[in-house]
Coordinates of C-alpha atoms in Angstrom, one line a residue:
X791 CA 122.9 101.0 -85.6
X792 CA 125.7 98.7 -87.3
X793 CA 127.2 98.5 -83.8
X794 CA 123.4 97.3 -82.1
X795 CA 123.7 95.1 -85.2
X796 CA 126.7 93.2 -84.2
X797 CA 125.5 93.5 -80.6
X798 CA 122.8 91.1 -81.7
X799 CA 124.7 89.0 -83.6
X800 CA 123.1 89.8 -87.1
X801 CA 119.5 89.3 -85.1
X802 CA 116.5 91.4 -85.2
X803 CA 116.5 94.0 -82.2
X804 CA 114.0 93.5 -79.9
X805 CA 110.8 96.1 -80.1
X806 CA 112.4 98.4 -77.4
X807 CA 115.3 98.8 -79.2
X808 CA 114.2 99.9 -82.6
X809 CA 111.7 102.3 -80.8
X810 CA 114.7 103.9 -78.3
X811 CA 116.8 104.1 -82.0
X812 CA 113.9 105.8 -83.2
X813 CA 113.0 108.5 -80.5
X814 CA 116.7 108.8 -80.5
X815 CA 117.2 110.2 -83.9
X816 CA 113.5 112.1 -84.3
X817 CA 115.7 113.8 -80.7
X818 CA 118.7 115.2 -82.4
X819 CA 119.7 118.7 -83.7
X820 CA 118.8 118.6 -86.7
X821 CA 115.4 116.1 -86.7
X822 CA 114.0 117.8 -83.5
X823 CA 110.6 119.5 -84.5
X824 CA 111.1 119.2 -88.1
X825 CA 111.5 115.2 -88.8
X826 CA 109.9 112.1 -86.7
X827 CA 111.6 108.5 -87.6
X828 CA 109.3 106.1 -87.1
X829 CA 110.4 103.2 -85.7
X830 CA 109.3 101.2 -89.4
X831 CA 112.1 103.0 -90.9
X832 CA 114.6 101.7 -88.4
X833 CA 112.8 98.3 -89.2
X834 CA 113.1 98.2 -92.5
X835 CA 116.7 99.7 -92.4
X836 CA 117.7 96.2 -89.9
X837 CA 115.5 94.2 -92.3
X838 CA 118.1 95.1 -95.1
X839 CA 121.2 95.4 -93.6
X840 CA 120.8 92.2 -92.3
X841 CA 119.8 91.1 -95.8
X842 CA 123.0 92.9 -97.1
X843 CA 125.8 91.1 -94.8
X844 CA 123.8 87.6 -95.3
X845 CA 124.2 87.8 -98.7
X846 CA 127.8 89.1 -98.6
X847 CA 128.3 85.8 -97.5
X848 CA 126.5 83.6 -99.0
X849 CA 128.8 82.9 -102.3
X850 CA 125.6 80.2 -103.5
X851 CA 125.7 80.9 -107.3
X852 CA 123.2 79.4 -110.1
X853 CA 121.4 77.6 -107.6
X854 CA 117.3 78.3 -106.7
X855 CA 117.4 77.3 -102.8
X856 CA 113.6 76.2 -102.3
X857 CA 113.6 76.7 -98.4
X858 CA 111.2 79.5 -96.8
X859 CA 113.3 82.7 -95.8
X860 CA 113.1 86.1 -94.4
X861 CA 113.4 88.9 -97.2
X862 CA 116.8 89.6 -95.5
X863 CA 118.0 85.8 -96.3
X864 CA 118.7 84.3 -99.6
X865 CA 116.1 84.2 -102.1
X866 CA 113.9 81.5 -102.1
X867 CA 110.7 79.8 -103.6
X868 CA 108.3 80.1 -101.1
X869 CA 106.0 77.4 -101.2
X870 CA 107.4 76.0 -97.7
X871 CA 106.1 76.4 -93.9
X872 CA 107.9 78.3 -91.7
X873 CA 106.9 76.7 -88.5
X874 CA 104.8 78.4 -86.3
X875 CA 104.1 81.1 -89.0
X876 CA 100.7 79.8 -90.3
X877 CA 97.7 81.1 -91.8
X878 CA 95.1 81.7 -88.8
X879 CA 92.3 81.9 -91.8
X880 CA 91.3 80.6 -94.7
X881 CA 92.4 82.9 -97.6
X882 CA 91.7 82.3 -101.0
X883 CA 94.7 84.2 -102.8
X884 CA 94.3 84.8 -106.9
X885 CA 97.2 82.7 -109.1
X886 CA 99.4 85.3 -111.0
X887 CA 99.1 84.6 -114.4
X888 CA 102.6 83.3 -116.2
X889 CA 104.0 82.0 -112.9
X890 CA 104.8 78.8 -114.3
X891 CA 104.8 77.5 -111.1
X892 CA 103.3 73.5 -109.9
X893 CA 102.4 74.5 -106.7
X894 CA 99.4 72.0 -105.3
X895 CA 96.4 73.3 -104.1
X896 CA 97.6 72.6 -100.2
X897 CA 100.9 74.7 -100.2
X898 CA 101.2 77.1 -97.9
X899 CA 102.5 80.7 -99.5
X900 CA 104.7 83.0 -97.5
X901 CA 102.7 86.5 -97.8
X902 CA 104.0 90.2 -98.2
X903 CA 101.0 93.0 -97.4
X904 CA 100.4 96.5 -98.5
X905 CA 100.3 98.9 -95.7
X906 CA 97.5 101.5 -95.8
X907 CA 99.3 104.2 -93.6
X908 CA 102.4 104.5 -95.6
X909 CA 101.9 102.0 -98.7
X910 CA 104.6 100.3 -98.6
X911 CA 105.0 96.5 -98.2
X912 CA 105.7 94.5 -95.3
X913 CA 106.2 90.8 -94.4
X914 CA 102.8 89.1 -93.3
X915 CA 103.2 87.0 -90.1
X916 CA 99.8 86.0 -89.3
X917 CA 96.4 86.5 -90.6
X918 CA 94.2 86.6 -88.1
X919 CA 90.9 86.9 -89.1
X920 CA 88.8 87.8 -92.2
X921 CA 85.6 89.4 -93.2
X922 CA 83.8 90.4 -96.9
X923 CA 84.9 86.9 -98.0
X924 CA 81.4 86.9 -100.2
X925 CA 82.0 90.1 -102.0
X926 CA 84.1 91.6 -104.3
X927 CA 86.7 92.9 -102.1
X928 CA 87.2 90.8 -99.3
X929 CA 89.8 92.1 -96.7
X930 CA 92.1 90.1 -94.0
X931 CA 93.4 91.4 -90.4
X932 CA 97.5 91.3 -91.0
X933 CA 100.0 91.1 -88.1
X934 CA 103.2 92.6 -90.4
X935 CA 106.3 90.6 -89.3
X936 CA 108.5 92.5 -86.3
X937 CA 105.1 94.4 -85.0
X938 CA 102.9 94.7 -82.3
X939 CA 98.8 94.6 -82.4
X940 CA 98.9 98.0 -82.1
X941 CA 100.4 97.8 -85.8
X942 CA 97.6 95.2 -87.3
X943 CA 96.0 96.3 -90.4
X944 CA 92.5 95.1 -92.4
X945 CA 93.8 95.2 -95.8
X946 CA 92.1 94.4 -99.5
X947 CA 92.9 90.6 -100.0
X948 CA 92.7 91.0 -104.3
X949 CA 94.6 94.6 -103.8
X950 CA 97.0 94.6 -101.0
X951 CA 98.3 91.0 -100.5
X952 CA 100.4 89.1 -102.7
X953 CA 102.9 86.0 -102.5
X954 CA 106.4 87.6 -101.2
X955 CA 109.1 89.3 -103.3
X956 CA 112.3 88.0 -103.5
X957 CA 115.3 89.4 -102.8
X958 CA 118.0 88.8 -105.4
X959 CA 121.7 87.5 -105.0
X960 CA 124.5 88.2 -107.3
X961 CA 123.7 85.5 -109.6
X962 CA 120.2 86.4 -110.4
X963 CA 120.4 89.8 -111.7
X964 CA 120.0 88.7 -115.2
X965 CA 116.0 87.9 -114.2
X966 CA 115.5 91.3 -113.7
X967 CA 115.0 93.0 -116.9
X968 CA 113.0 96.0 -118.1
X969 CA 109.5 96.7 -117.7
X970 CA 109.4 94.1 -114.4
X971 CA 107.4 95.3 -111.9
X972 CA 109.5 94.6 -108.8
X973 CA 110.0 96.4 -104.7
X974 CA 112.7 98.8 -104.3
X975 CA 114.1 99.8 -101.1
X976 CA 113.8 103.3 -100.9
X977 CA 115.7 105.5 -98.9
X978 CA 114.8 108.7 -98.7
X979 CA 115.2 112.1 -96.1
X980 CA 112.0 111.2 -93.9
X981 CA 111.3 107.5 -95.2
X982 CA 113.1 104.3 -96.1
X983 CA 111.0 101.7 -97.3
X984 CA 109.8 98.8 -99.5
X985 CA 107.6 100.3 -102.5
X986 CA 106.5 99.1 -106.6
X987 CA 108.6 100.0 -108.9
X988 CA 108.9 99.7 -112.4
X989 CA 112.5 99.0 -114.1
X990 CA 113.1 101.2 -117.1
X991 CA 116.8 100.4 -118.0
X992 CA 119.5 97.9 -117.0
X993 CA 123.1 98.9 -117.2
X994 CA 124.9 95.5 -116.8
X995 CA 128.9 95.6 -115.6
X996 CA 130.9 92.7 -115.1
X997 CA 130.9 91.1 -111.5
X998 CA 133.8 90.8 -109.4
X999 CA 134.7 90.2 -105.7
X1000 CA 132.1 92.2 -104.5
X1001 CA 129.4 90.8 -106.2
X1002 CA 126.9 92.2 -108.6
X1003 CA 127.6 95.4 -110.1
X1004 CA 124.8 96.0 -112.3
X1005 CA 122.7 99.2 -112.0
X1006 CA 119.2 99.3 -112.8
X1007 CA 117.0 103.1 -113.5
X1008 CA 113.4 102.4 -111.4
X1009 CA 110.5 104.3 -111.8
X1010 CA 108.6 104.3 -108.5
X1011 CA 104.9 103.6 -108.4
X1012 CA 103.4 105.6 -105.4
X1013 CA 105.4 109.1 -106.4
X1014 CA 106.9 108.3 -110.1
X1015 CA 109.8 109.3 -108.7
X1016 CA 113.5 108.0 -110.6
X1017 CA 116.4 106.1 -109.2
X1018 CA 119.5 104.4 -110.6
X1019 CA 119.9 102.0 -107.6
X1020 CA 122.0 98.7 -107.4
X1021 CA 121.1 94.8 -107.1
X1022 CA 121.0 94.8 -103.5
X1023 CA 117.8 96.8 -103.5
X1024 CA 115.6 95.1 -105.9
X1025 CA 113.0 92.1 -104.7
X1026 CA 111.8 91.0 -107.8
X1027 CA 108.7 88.8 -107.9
X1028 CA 108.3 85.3 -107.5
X1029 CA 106.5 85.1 -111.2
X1030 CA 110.4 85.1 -112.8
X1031 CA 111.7 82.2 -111.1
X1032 CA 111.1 80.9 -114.9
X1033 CA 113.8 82.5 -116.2
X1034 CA 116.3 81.2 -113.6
X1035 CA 115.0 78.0 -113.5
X1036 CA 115.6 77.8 -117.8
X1037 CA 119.3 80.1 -117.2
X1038 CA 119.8 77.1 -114.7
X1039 CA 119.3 74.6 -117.5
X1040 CA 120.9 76.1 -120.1
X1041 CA 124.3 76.2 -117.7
X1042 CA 123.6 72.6 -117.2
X1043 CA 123.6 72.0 -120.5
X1044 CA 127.1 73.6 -121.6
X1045 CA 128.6 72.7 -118.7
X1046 CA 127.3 69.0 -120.1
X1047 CA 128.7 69.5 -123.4
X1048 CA 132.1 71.1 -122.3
X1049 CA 133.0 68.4 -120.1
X1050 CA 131.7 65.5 -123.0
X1051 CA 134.2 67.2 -124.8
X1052 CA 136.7 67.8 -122.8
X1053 CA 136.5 63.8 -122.1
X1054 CA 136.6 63.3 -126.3
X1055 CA 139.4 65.2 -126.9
X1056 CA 141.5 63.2 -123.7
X1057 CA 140.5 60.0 -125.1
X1058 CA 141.6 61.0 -129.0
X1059 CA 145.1 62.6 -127.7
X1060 CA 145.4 59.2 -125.8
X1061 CA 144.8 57.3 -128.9
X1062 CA 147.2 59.8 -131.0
X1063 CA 149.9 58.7 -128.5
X1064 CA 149.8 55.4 -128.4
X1065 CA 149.4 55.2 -132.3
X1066 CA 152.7 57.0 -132.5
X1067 CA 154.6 55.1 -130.0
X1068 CA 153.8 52.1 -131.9
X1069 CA 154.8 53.3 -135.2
X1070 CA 158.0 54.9 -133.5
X1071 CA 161.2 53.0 -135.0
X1072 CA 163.5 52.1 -131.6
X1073 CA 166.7 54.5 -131.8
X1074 CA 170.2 52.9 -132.5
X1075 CA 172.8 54.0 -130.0
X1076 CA 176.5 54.4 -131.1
X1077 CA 179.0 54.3 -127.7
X1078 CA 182.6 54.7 -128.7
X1079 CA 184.7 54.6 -125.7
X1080 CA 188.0 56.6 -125.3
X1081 CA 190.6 55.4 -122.8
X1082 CA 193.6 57.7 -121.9
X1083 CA 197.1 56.8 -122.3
X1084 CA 199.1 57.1 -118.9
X1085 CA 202.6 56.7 -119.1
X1086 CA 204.3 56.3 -115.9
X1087 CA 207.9 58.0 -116.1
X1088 CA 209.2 56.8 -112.1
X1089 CA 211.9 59.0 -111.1
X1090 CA 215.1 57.8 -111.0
X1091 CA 217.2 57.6 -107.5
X1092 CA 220.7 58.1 -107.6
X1093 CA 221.1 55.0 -105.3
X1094 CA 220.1 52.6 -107.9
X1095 CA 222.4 53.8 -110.7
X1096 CA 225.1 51.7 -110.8
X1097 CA 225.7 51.5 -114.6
X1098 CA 227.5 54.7 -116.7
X1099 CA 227.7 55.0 -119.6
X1100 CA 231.2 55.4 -121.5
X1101 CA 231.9 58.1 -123.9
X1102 CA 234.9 58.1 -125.7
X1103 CA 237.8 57.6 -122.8
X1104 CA 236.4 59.4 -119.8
X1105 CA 234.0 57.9 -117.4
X1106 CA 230.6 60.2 -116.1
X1107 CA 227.8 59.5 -114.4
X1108 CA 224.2 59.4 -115.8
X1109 CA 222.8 62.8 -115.8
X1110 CA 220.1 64.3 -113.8
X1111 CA 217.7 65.0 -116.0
X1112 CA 218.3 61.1 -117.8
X1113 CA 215.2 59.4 -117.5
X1114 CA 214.4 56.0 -117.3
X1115 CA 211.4 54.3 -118.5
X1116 CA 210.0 51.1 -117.5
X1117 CA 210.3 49.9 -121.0
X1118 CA 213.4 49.3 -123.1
X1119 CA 214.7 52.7 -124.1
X1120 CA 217.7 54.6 -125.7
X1121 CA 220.1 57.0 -123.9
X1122 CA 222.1 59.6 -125.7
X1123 CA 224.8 60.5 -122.6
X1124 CA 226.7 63.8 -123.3
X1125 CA 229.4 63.4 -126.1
X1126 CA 227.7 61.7 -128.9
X1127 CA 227.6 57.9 -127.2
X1128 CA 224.2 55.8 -127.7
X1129 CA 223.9 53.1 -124.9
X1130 CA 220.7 50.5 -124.6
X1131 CA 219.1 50.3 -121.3
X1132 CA 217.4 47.4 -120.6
X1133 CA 213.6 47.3 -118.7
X1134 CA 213.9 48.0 -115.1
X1135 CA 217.1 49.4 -115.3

């Protein structure tokens, strides 16, 4: 199934496939006589996969996208058309009390419907005709969304058909909270589909790359059976958009407030700066400057001395390790005798 899935590109399979996937697996070992999938189940099970990956993707936080979707697309207010997906027949459908929600009297309402052979819930496509619209308990013929006529259903319009659920994204998981009535995906051993639940506890765990990790204990309606089942399988209802919307605003508001004073506290450091660089007395700099003494010491050639000096009565010449300077200096030649030697020489 994942590898029809890429096949198609994330894309619904076409009617012939989901019905081949189905006889295939009602065919094998250990289904064969005991266990018949029904191609809904591999429906439902391409409905939410799809869902799944989408909304891997889709890293959209803190925002209400107000565009029509699919259940396995973001969630979304549904108070848009979809195109060719229109209401063949006029159908009065009851407000939900606590909605909070605008909505003029014209809008057209993507539709969810309960399904009388397995109750669970499936997306409307078309209604395509009505009857009992005078009585109590007026009913509407359903085409469900990814089905044939041979699938259409009358179904109780006050009962069975309601404005569709929503599927949640990482971010929204704090608008699900306990007692909501919401649809769980429920996979079971002969059966994996869309029922009511009820949500008894939340058990909220920090997010991280993979999204939501919150865990939520459901009570299901049709067998009051119990399951601890994550964010991914929860559509909660449209009537809690409220609390997102005011979770929304709240964010708004800090996010207001931290950046007012984040641009406060800039403008008072700038001010502390420029108050201290004007009170700042200029520093006094002290340079004393050392020059080095070179004294050149030339050595002396033997071909230039021409002078000796005399000591008592014998005559010798200037020493080898006499040195002359180029300044006035005294010799001391061996024996005692002090001579003058002028500059130069």
């Amino acid at each position: 199934m994942e590898a029809i899935l890429q096949q198609y590109n994330n894309t619904m399979p076409s009617r012939e496939v989901l019905m081949a996937v189905a006889d295939k697996f009602s065919e094998s070992p250990e289904r064969k006589g005991k266990i018949t999938v029904q191609m809904k189940q591999v429906w439902n099970w391409f409905q939410n996969r799809r869902y799944a990956i989408r909304a891997k993707s889709s890293k959209v936080l803190g925002k209400l996208d107000m565009s029509p979707m699919s259940r396995d697309d973001s969630a979304a207010a549904r108070n848009v058309p979809q195109g060719p997906q229109q209401i063949a027949a006029p159908v009065h459908v009851p407000s939900v009390p606590g909605s909070g929600k605008g909505a003029s009297e014209n809008a057209i309402f993507e539709f969810e419907a309960k399904s009388g052979r397995d109750g669970a819930w499936y997306d409307v496509a078309n209604f395509l005709s009505h009857k009992n619209l005078e009585t109590v308990n007026p009913e509407v013929l359903v085409r469900f969304a990814g089905f044939g006529p041979e699938e259409d259903e009358w179904v109780n319009v006050r009962k069975h058909v309601r404005q569709r659920s929503l599927p949640c994204e990482s971010s929204e998981c704090v608008a699900v909270l306990p007692g909501d009535l919401i649809l769980c995906f429920q996979e079971g051993k002969e059966q994996a589909l869309y029922f009511d639940a009820h949500v008894l506890d939340a058990q909220r765990r920090r997010h991280d790359v993979r999204g939501c990790r919150c865990r939520f204990l459901v009570r299901y309606v049709h067998d009051q059976s119990e399951e601890i089942v994550p964010l991914r399988k929860v559509c909660r209802r449209p009537e809690t958009d409220y609390r997102l919307q005011q979770l929304h605003a709240v964010n708004e508001a800090i996010s207001a407030e931290q950046k007012s004073m984040e641009q406060y506290m800039a403008s008072a450091t700038s001010g502390e700066m420029m108050q201290k660089q004007q009170n700042a007395v200029p520093p006094t700099f002290y340079v004393t400057a050392s020059l080095p003494t070179q004294t050149t010491t030339p050595e002396l050639r033997r071909s230039e001395i021409s002078t000796v000096v005399r000591s008592g009565n014998s005559s010798a010449p200037l020493s080898s390790s006499t040195v002359i300077t180029s300044a006035p200096a005294t010799v001391v030649a061996p024996g005692g005798s002090v001579s003058t030697v002028p500059k130069g020489n």
